[in-house]
Coordinates of C-alpha atoms in Angstrom, one line a residue:
M352 CA 100.9 122.1 84.5
S353 CA 98.4 121.4 87.4
R354 CA 99.2 119.0 90.1
I355 CA 97.4 115.7 89.8
R356 CA 96.0 114.6 93.2
P357 CA 96.7 110.9 93.2
T358 CA 94.4 109.6 95.9
F359 CA 91.5 112.0 96.6
M360 CA 89.5 113.1 93.6
R361 CA 86.1 114.7 94.1
Q362 CA 87.2 116.7 97.2
R363 CA 88.4 113.5 98.8
L364 CA 90.9 113.7 101.7
Q365 CA 94.4 113.2 100.6
D366 CA 96.3 114.6 103.5
L367 CA 97.0 114.2 107.2
G368 CA 96.6 116.7 110.1
G369 CA 96.5 116.6 113.8
Y370 CA 97.6 117.8 117.1
M371 CA 99.3 116.4 120.2
G372 CA 98.9 117.0 123.8
A373 CA 96.6 118.9 126.1
G374 CA 98.3 122.4 125.6
G375 CA 96.7 125.1 123.6
S376 CA 93.2 125.9 122.6
G377 CA 91.1 127.0 119.7
R378 CA 91.4 125.7 116.1
H379 CA 95.0 124.7 116.2
R380 CA 96.3 122.9 119.3
T381 CA 99.9 122.4 120.2
F382 CA 101.5 118.9 120.3
F383 CA 102.7 119.1 123.9
D384 CA 102.2 121.3 126.9
S385 CA 104.4 124.3 126.9
G386 CA 105.9 123.2 130.2
S387 CA 106.8 119.7 129.0
A388 CA 110.2 118.4 128.2
A389 CA 109.0 117.8 124.7
A390 CA 108.3 121.4 124.1
A391 CA 111.9 122.4 124.7
T392 CA 113.4 124.5 122.0
A393 CA 116.7 123.8 120.3
T394 CA 119.8 124.7 122.3
T395 CA 123.5 124.9 121.4
L396 CA 124.9 121.8 119.8
G397 CA 127.4 120.7 122.5
A398 CA 127.6 117.0 123.1
K399 CA 123.9 116.5 122.0
A400 CA 121.7 118.1 119.5
K401 CA 118.1 118.9 120.4
L402 CA 116.7 116.6 117.7
A403 CA 114.6 113.4 117.6
L404 CA 113.6 110.6 115.3
I405 CA 110.1 109.3 115.2
F406 CA 109.5 106.1 113.4
G407 CA 106.2 104.8 112.3
G408 CA 104.8 101.5 112.9
A409 CA 107.0 99.3 111.5
A410 CA 108.5 102.2 110.5
S411 CA 107.8 105.8 109.6
T412 CA 110.4 107.8 111.5
F413 CA 110.4 111.5 112.2
A414 CA 113.1 113.8 113.4
L415 CA 111.5 116.3 115.6
T416 CA 113.0 119.4 116.9
Y417 CA 111.5 119.2 120.4
Y418 CA 112.8 115.9 121.5
Q419 CA 116.4 115.2 122.5
F420 CA 118.1 113.4 119.7
T421 CA 120.6 112.0 121.6
T422 CA 112.2 86.0 110.3
P423 CA 111.3 83.8 111.2
Q424 CA 114.4 81.9 111.2
A425 CA 115.4 78.3 111.5
N426 CA 116.8 78.0 115.0
G427 CA 116.0 76.6 118.4
S428 CA 113.1 79.0 118.9
G429 CA 110.8 76.8 116.9
Q430 CA 109.8 79.6 114.6
V431 CA 110.2 78.7 111.0
H432 CA 109.4 80.1 107.5
P433 CA 105.6 79.8 106.7
D434 CA 106.4 77.6 103.6
S435 CA 108.4 75.0 105.5
P436 CA 107.1 71.5 104.8
Q437 CA 105.3 69.8 107.5
S438 CA 105.5 66.1 108.3
P439 CA 103.0 64.4 110.6
V440 CA 104.4 62.4 113.5
A441 CA 101.3 61.0 114.9
D442 CA 97.6 61.4 114.0
G443 CA 95.9 59.8 117.0
E444 CA 92.3 59.5 117.7
S445 CA 89.8 62.2 116.7
K446 CA 87.5 62.1 119.7
P447 CA 86.5 65.6 120.9
T448 CA 87.0 66.5 124.5
G449 CA 84.0 68.2 126.0
N450 CA 82.6 70.8 123.7
M451 CA 85.8 71.1 121.6
I452 CA 85.9 70.2 118.0
S453 CA 88.0 67.3 116.9
Y454 CA 90.8 67.8 114.2
E455 CA 89.1 64.9 112.3
E456 CA 85.9 67.0 112.0
V457 CA 87.9 70.0 110.8
K458 CA 89.5 67.9 108.1
R459 CA 86.1 67.2 106.6
H460 CA 85.5 70.8 105.8
N461 CA 88.1 71.3 103.1
T462 CA 86.1 72.5 100.0
A463 CA 84.7 75.9 98.8
E464 CA 81.3 74.7 99.9
S465 CA 82.4 74.1 103.4
C466 CA 85.7 75.6 104.4
W467 CA 87.1 75.5 107.9
V468 CA 90.5 76.5 109.1
I469 CA 92.3 76.5 112.6
I470 CA 94.1 79.7 113.6
N471 CA 95.7 79.8 117.0
G472 CA 93.6 76.9 118.3
I473 CA 90.3 78.3 117.2
V474 CA 88.2 76.8 114.4
Y475 CA 86.7 79.3 111.9
D476 CA 84.1 78.7 109.1
V477 CA 85.4 80.9 106.3
T478 CA 83.1 79.7 103.6
E479 CA 81.3 83.0 103.1
F480 CA 84.7 84.9 103.3
L481 CA 86.4 83.2 100.4
D482 CA 85.3 85.6 97.7
V483 CA 86.0 88.7 99.8
H484 CA 89.4 87.7 101.2
P485 CA 91.9 90.3 100.3
G486 CA 94.5 87.7 99.4
G487 CA 92.0 85.7 97.2
R488 CA 90.2 82.3 97.9
H489 CA 93.1 80.2 96.6
V490 CA 95.3 80.8 99.6
I491 CA 92.6 79.9 102.0
L492 CA 91.5 76.8 100.1
K493 CA 95.1 75.6 100.1
A494 CA 94.8 75.4 103.9
A495 CA 91.2 74.2 104.1
G496 CA 90.6 71.7 106.8
T497 CA 93.9 72.2 108.4
D498 CA 95.7 74.4 110.9
A499 CA 96.5 77.6 109.0
T500 CA 98.3 79.4 111.9
R501 CA 101.8 79.1 110.3
L502 CA 100.6 80.6 107.1
F503 CA 98.4 83.3 108.7
T504 CA 100.5 84.6 111.6
P505 CA 103.7 86.0 109.9
I506 CA 101.7 88.3 107.5
H507 CA 98.7 89.3 109.4
P508 CA 98.5 91.7 112.4
P509 CA 97.2 90.3 115.6
N510 CA 93.8 92.0 115.4
T511 CA 93.1 91.0 111.8
L512 CA 90.3 88.5 112.6
E513 CA 88.5 91.3 114.5
T514 CA 88.3 93.5 111.4
F515 CA 86.2 90.9 109.4
P516 CA 82.9 90.4 111.3
N517 CA 81.6 87.9 108.6
L518 CA 84.0 85.2 109.9
I519 CA 82.1 82.5 111.9
R520 CA 83.9 81.2 114.9
V521 CA 83.0 77.6 115.3
G522 CA 84.9 76.9 118.5
A523 CA 88.1 75.6 120.0
V524 CA 89.9 72.6 118.5
D525 CA 90.6 69.8 120.8
P526 CA 94.4 69.8 121.1
E527 CA 94.5 66.2 122.0
T528 CA 93.3 65.3 118.5
V529 CA 95.7 67.6 116.6
P530 CA 98.6 65.7 114.9
K531 CA 101.9 66.7 116.2
L532 CA 104.2 68.1 113.5
I533 CA 107.8 68.3 112.8
F534 CA 109.2 71.3 111.0
E535 CA 111.8 70.8 108.4
P536 CA 113.7 74.0 107.3
T537 CA 113.6 75.0 103.8
E538 CA 116.6 75.6 101.6
E539 CA 116.0 79.4 102.0
E540 CA 115.9 79.0 105.8
K541 CA 119.2 77.1 105.7
R542 CA 120.7 79.9 103.6
I543 CA 119.5 82.6 106.0
A544 CA 120.7 80.8 109.0
E545 CA 124.2 80.5 107.5
I546 CA 124.3 84.2 106.7
R547 CA 123.0 85.2 110.2
A548 CA 125.8 83.1 111.8
N549 CA 128.4 85.2 110.0
L550 CA 126.7 88.6 110.3
P551 CA 129.1 91.5 111.3
P552 CA 128.3 93.5 114.4
P553 CA 126.0 96.5 114.1
S554 CA 128.9 98.9 114.4
A555 CA 130.3 97.6 111.1
A556 CA 127.4 99.5 109.3
L557 CA 128.6 103.0 108.4
N558 CA 125.5 104.2 106.7
L559 CA 121.9 103.1 106.1
D560 CA 122.8 101.7 102.6
D561 CA 125.1 99.3 104.4
I562 CA 122.2 98.1 106.5
E563 CA 119.9 97.6 103.6
G564 CA 122.6 95.5 101.7
L565 CA 123.1 93.2 104.6
A566 CA 119.3 92.9 105.3
Q567 CA 118.6 91.5 101.8
G568 CA 120.7 88.4 102.7
V569 CA 118.8 87.6 106.0
L570 CA 115.3 88.2 104.7
S571 CA 113.1 85.6 103.0
A572 CA 112.2 86.3 99.4
T573 CA 108.6 87.2 100.6
A574 CA 109.9 89.5 103.3
W575 CA 112.4 91.3 101.1
A576 CA 109.9 91.8 98.3
Y577 CA 107.3 93.2 100.7
Y578 CA 109.7 95.5 102.6
S579 CA 111.5 96.8 99.5
S580 CA 108.3 97.3 97.3
A581 CA 105.5 97.7 99.8
G582 CA 106.1 97.7 103.5
D583 CA 107.0 101.0 105.3
D584 CA 104.7 100.5 108.2
E585 CA 103.6 96.9 108.4
I586 CA 104.4 93.3 109.2
T587 CA 107.8 93.8 111.0
R588 CA 107.8 90.2 112.2
L589 CA 108.5 89.1 108.7
G590 CA 112.0 90.2 109.4
H591 CA 112.5 89.5 113.1
P592 CA 110.4 87.6 115.7
G593 CA 110.6 90.6 118.1
G594 CA 108.7 92.8 115.6
E595 CA 107.7 96.3 116.6
V596 CA 108.6 95.6 120.3
N597 CA 112.3 95.9 119.3
I598 CA 111.7 99.3 117.9
T599 CA 109.6 100.4 121.0
K600 CA 112.6 99.5 123.2
A601 CA 115.2 101.1 120.9
A602 CA 113.1 104.3 120.6
A603 CA 113.0 104.6 124.4
K604 CA 116.8 104.2 124.8
E605 CA 117.5 106.6 122.0
G606 CA 115.0 109.3 123.0
I607 CA 112.9 109.2 119.8
I608 CA 109.2 108.6 119.1
Q609 CA 107.7 105.5 117.5
G610 CA 104.6 105.4 115.3
V611 CA 102.7 102.1 115.5
S612 CA 100.6 101.1 112.5
N613 CA 97.2 99.3 113.1
N614 CA 98.7 96.8 110.6
A615 CA 101.7 96.2 113.0
S616 CA 102.7 92.5 113.6
C617 CA 102.7 93.1 117.4
S618 CA 99.6 93.8 119.3
I619 CA 98.9 97.1 121.2
E620 CA 99.1 95.3 124.4
E621 CA 102.6 93.9 123.5
I622 CA 103.9 97.3 122.5
M623 CA 102.5 99.2 125.5
E624 CA 103.9 96.6 127.9
A625 CA 107.4 97.1 126.4
K626 CA 107.2 101.0 126.5
E627 CA 108.7 103.0 129.3
A628 CA 106.6 105.1 131.6
N629 CA 107.2 108.5 130.0
Q630 CA 107.6 107.3 126.4
H631 CA 105.5 108.8 123.6
L632 CA 104.0 106.6 121.0
F633 CA 101.9 107.6 117.9
F634 CA 99.3 105.4 116.3
Q635 CA 99.0 105.2 112.6
L636 CA 95.4 104.5 111.6
Y637 CA 94.0 103.0 108.4
M638 CA 90.3 103.7 108.3
N639 CA 88.2 100.7 108.4
R640 CA 85.2 100.1 106.0
S641 CA 83.3 99.5 109.2
R642 CA 83.2 102.8 111.1
E643 CA 82.1 100.9 114.2
A644 CA 85.4 99.0 114.1
S645 CA 87.4 102.2 113.6
E646 CA 85.6 103.8 116.5
A647 CA 86.3 101.0 118.8
L648 CA 89.9 101.0 117.8
L649 CA 90.3 104.7 118.4
Q650 CA 88.9 104.3 121.8
K651 CA 91.2 101.5 122.6
V652 CA 94.3 103.4 121.3
E653 CA 93.4 106.4 123.5
K654 CA 92.8 104.3 126.5
A655 CA 96.1 102.5 126.0
G656 CA 98.0 105.7 126.3
F657 CA 99.1 106.7 122.8
S658 CA 99.9 110.3 122.3
A659 CA 98.5 111.1 118.8
I660 CA 96.6 109.6 115.9
F661 CA 98.2 109.6 112.4
L662 CA 95.4 109.0 109.8
T663 CA 96.7 107.5 106.6
V664 CA 95.2 109.0 103.6
D665 CA 97.4 108.1 100.7
A666 CA 96.7 104.4 100.6
A667 CA 93.0 104.0 100.2
V668 CA 93.6 101.3 97.7
P669 CA 96.9 99.3 97.3
G670 CA 99.3 100.5 94.6
K671 CA 100.7 98.1 91.9
R672 CA 103.6 96.5 93.7
E673 CA 105.0 94.1 91.2
R674 CA 108.0 92.7 93.2
D675 CA 105.6 91.8 96.1
Q676 CA 103.2 90.3 93.6
R677 CA 105.7 88.2 91.8
V678 CA 107.3 86.6 94.8
K679 CA 104.1 85.6 96.6
G680 CA 101.7 84.6 93.9
D681 CA 99.5 82.7 96.4
F682 CA 98.0 86.0 97.4
A683 CA 95.6 86.7 94.6
G684 CA 93.4 89.3 95.8
P685 CA 89.5 89.2 96.1
A686 CA 87.7 87.1 93.5
V687 CA 86.2 88.9 90.4
N688 CA 83.2 87.3 88.7
G689 CA 84.0 84.1 90.7
Q690 CA 87.6 83.9 89.5
D691 CA 90.8 84.6 91.5
R692 CA 93.2 87.4 90.5
A693 CA 96.8 86.2 90.3
G694 CA 99.6 87.6 92.4
N695 CA 98.6 90.7 94.3
G696 CA 101.1 89.9 97.1
V697 CA 101.2 90.5 100.9
A698 CA 100.2 94.1 100.7
Q699 CA 96.9 93.2 99.1
A700 CA 96.4 90.3 101.6
I701 CA 96.4 92.5 104.6
S702 CA 94.6 95.6 103.3
G703 CA 91.1 94.4 102.5
Y704 CA 89.5 96.1 105.5
Q705 CA 90.7 99.5 104.5
D706 CA 88.1 102.0 103.3
P707 CA 88.8 103.4 99.9
D708 CA 86.4 106.3 100.4
V709 CA 88.1 108.2 103.2
C710 CA 87.0 111.9 103.0
W711 CA 87.4 115.3 104.7
D712 CA 84.2 114.6 106.7
D713 CA 86.1 111.9 108.6
I714 CA 88.2 114.5 110.3
P715 CA 85.5 116.0 112.6
W716 CA 84.1 112.4 113.0
I717 CA 87.4 111.3 114.5
Q718 CA 87.8 114.3 116.6
N719 CA 84.4 113.8 118.2
I720 CA 85.5 110.2 119.2
T721 CA 88.9 110.9 120.6
K722 CA 90.7 113.9 122.2
L723 CA 94.1 112.7 120.9
P724 CA 95.8 114.9 118.4
L725 CA 95.0 114.0 114.8
I726 CA 97.6 114.2 112.1
L727 CA 97.0 113.5 108.4
K728 CA 99.7 111.3 106.8
G729 CA 99.9 111.5 103.0
I730 CA 99.6 115.0 101.8
Q731 CA 101.0 115.3 98.2
C732 CA 100.1 118.9 97.2
V733 CA 100.0 122.4 98.5
E734 CA 96.2 122.6 97.9
D735 CA 95.6 119.7 100.3
A736 CA 98.0 121.1 102.8
E737 CA 95.9 124.3 102.8
K738 CA 92.7 122.4 103.2
A739 CA 94.1 120.4 106.0
Y740 CA 95.2 123.6 107.7
E741 CA 91.7 125.1 107.3
S742 CA 89.9 121.9 108.5
G743 CA 91.4 122.6 112.0
V744 CA 94.0 119.9 112.2
Q745 CA 97.3 120.6 113.8
G746 CA 99.7 118.9 111.4
I747 CA 100.4 117.0 108.2
V748 CA 102.9 114.5 106.9
L749 CA 104.1 115.1 103.3
S750 CA 104.4 111.6 102.0
N751 CA 103.8 109.6 98.8
H752 CA 103.9 106.3 100.9
G753 CA 107.5 105.6 100.1
G754 CA 106.9 105.8 96.3
R755 CA 104.8 102.7 96.4
Q756 CA 101.4 104.0 95.5
L757 CA 101.0 106.3 92.4
D758 CA 103.8 106.4 89.8
F759 CA 105.3 109.8 89.3
S760 CA 103.9 111.3 92.5
P761 CA 106.1 114.1 93.7
A762 CA 108.8 113.4 96.2
P763 CA 107.9 114.8 99.7
I764 CA 110.8 117.2 99.8
T765 CA 109.5 118.7 96.4
V766 CA 106.1 119.4 98.0
L767 CA 107.8 120.9 101.0
R768 CA 109.8 123.2 98.7
E769 CA 106.5 124.3 97.0
L770 CA 104.9 124.8 100.3
R771 CA 107.7 127.0 101.4
E772 CA 107.4 129.1 98.3
R773 CA 103.6 129.4 98.2
R774 CA 102.5 129.1 101.8
P775 CA 105.4 129.9 104.1
D776 CA 102.9 130.9 106.8
L777 CA 101.8 127.3 107.3
L778 CA 105.4 126.3 108.0
D779 CA 105.9 129.3 110.3
D780 CA 102.9 128.6 112.3
K781 CA 104.2 127.1 115.6
N782 CA 100.9 125.4 116.3
F783 CA 100.8 123.6 112.9
H784 CA 103.3 120.8 112.4
V785 CA 104.6 119.8 109.0
F786 CA 106.6 116.6 108.7
V787 CA 108.3 114.9 105.7
D788 CA 108.2 111.2 105.2
G789 CA 110.1 109.4 102.5
G790 CA 113.4 109.4 100.6
V791 CA 115.5 110.1 103.7
R792 CA 118.7 108.2 103.9
R793 CA 121.3 110.7 105.1
G794 CA 121.6 113.2 107.9
T795 CA 121.9 115.9 105.3
D796 CA 118.4 115.0 104.1
V797 CA 117.1 115.7 107.5
L798 CA 118.8 119.1 107.5
K799 CA 117.4 120.0 104.1
A800 CA 113.9 119.4 105.4
L801 CA 114.5 121.3 108.6
C802 CA 116.0 124.2 106.6
L803 CA 112.8 124.4 104.6
G804 CA 110.6 124.5 107.7
A805 CA 109.7 120.9 108.4
R806 CA 109.5 119.9 112.0
G807 CA 111.0 116.5 111.3
V808 CA 111.4 113.7 108.8
G809 CA 110.3 110.2 108.6
L810 CA 112.3 106.9 107.9
G811 CA 110.6 103.6 107.2
R812 CA 112.4 100.8 105.5
P813 CA 115.9 101.5 107.1
F814 CA 114.5 100.6 110.5
L815 CA 112.8 97.5 109.2
Y816 CA 116.1 96.4 107.7
A817 CA 118.1 97.3 110.8
N818 CA 115.5 95.4 113.0
S819 CA 115.7 92.4 110.6
L820 CA 119.5 92.2 111.1
W821 CA 120.1 92.8 114.8
G822 CA 116.8 93.5 116.4
E823 CA 116.8 96.2 119.0
E824 CA 120.5 96.9 118.7
G825 CA 120.2 97.2 115.0
V826 CA 117.5 99.9 115.3
R827 CA 119.7 101.8 117.8
R828 CA 122.6 101.6 115.4
A829 CA 120.4 103.2 112.6
V830 CA 119.5 106.0 115.0
Q831 CA 123.2 106.5 115.9
I832 CA 124.2 106.7 112.2
M833 CA 121.7 109.4 111.5
R834 CA 122.6 111.4 114.6
E835 CA 126.3 111.3 113.7
E836 CA 125.5 112.5 110.2
I837 CA 123.2 115.3 111.4
V838 CA 125.7 116.6 113.9
T839 CA 128.5 116.5 111.3
G840 CA 126.3 118.3 108.8
M841 CA 125.4 121.0 111.3
Q842 CA 129.1 121.5 112.1
L843 CA 130.1 121.8 108.5
L844 CA 127.2 124.3 107.9
G845 CA 128.5 126.4 110.8
V846 CA 125.3 126.2 112.9
T847 CA 125.2 125.3 116.6
S848 CA 121.4 124.9 117.0
L849 CA 118.5 123.9 114.8
D850 CA 116.9 127.3 115.0
Q851 CA 119.8 128.6 112.9
L852 CA 118.8 126.5 109.9
K853 CA 117.1 128.6 107.2
P854 CA 115.8 128.1 103.6
E855 CA 118.7 130.0 102.2
M856 CA 121.0 127.1 103.1
V857 CA 119.2 124.9 100.4
K858 CA 119.5 125.3 96.7
Y859 CA 116.9 123.5 94.7
V860 CA 119.2 122.4 91.8
D861 CA 116.5 120.9 89.6
R862 CA 114.7 124.2 89.3
D863 CA 117.3 127.0 89.8
P864 CA 118.5 128.0 86.2
A865 CA 122.1 127.8 85.4
R866 CA 124.0 131.1 85.7
I867 CA 125.0 132.3 82.3
P868 CA 127.7 135.1 82.1
P869 CA 126.4 138.2 80.4
T870 CA 129.2 138.1 77.8
P871 CA 131.2 135.3 76.3
R872 CA 134.2 134.3 78.4
F873 CA 136.3 133.6 75.3
D874 CA 136.6 135.4 71.9
P875 CA 134.4 133.7 69.3
P876 CA 136.0 131.7 66.6
R877 CA 137.3 133.7 63.6
S878 CA 134.9 131.9 61.3
I879 CA 132.1 133.4 63.2
Q880 CA 133.7 136.8 63.4
S881 CA 134.2 136.8 59.6
S882 CA 130.6 136.0 59.0

């Protein structure tokens, strides 16, 4: 039975390839200079194993062999759930100051014919944007003529407004005319606050499943539905006000690499300010329909100091994420024939800028813009892995986007096994890096992938959950759990360094036939003998 390519028909790009660092030359370049600390090979186990985790923007995390592995909530911060009721305290006069726009003027534009909203103190005319808004027109009209900041901020990355050039910036709102509001916590916020007050310390979590179970209690229904059904690399602030910055700080302390999505809830500036001097960060790119916008972003990322680009190629269009859709029905998706589509959820709301027609030709286009390494994230078959290799990229991530895109798409570890069987030369090429992202919850999962030839594995949601519970300390605890399990697994396998792991240590149970003795172990029943 032939492999179905879920995302890229018609020779479309389905995979992810890239290189990192200045070292090497020719078609395949190495990730790091040979003299760098990152290029160090595995050494004996001892107190620390040469291993690392990389996690992607709000959360793809990879365990690499060349690095040392060593909710908004109702509280005094003033940050509250976006659905909390608002009660005006004082309306005041609506006289504009200088060239500013009065709140009273904004309130007049509250229909589909003339729709204004305020976001972070700026007034936008979104009338022409209603029918193309990824979350549907209904959610905008609900906030028409008002300050939509509290609805907008928790589920949109900081640069969202820059990706939609058809938005009209009217001007700044006069703060003297904006009514002061009091925020009343919802019943959900009260429930979450009570659970948070009684959370155990991070050390109480013995495995990643423990972390997930605790996280469900402290997340809002919206955040839980999005994380569990859709979010492996976006909107970290749904779970914790610190967002991706917590992960950046934890990554530095634990010696691992973070991948930051361009859908991240923290800005590039916030993340780069939090990183340490020699800390490596990857940038996960979703291609914009506007190539000019993508070009500007790539230049910004390179200038900011990121170490590589991970181009996402398995999510050209959002998958059907029913839990996300049901819990947040306000997000309806773009209008069709003038009518809203019900319940497409947060994932749909933030993905409208993404280009559904990413193709192989985009690889040289990106490489002409930036000298950063380019990795293709989302390879789901051997054929695309081969094409990525031939296209001149330096690495791929085998991933089905956490199982949230195409139903029945193969597990990344399955594709890795097929790649080991059919093209072991790709895995053995030291200048071509193959990672696995998805389905990793135990240290033994990491070891399986390394045995089969992967350079590392990625984790997503476990770090979102850990961050939601305890912030930076939670992320560090998740890394520690994985480190402990990896070291224990290596000890029980009888290996003292990663280079001793080999394919023969893994048995593929689903495909290896059962061993049947050549002769019956017992004498057949007499009735059979007599016949």
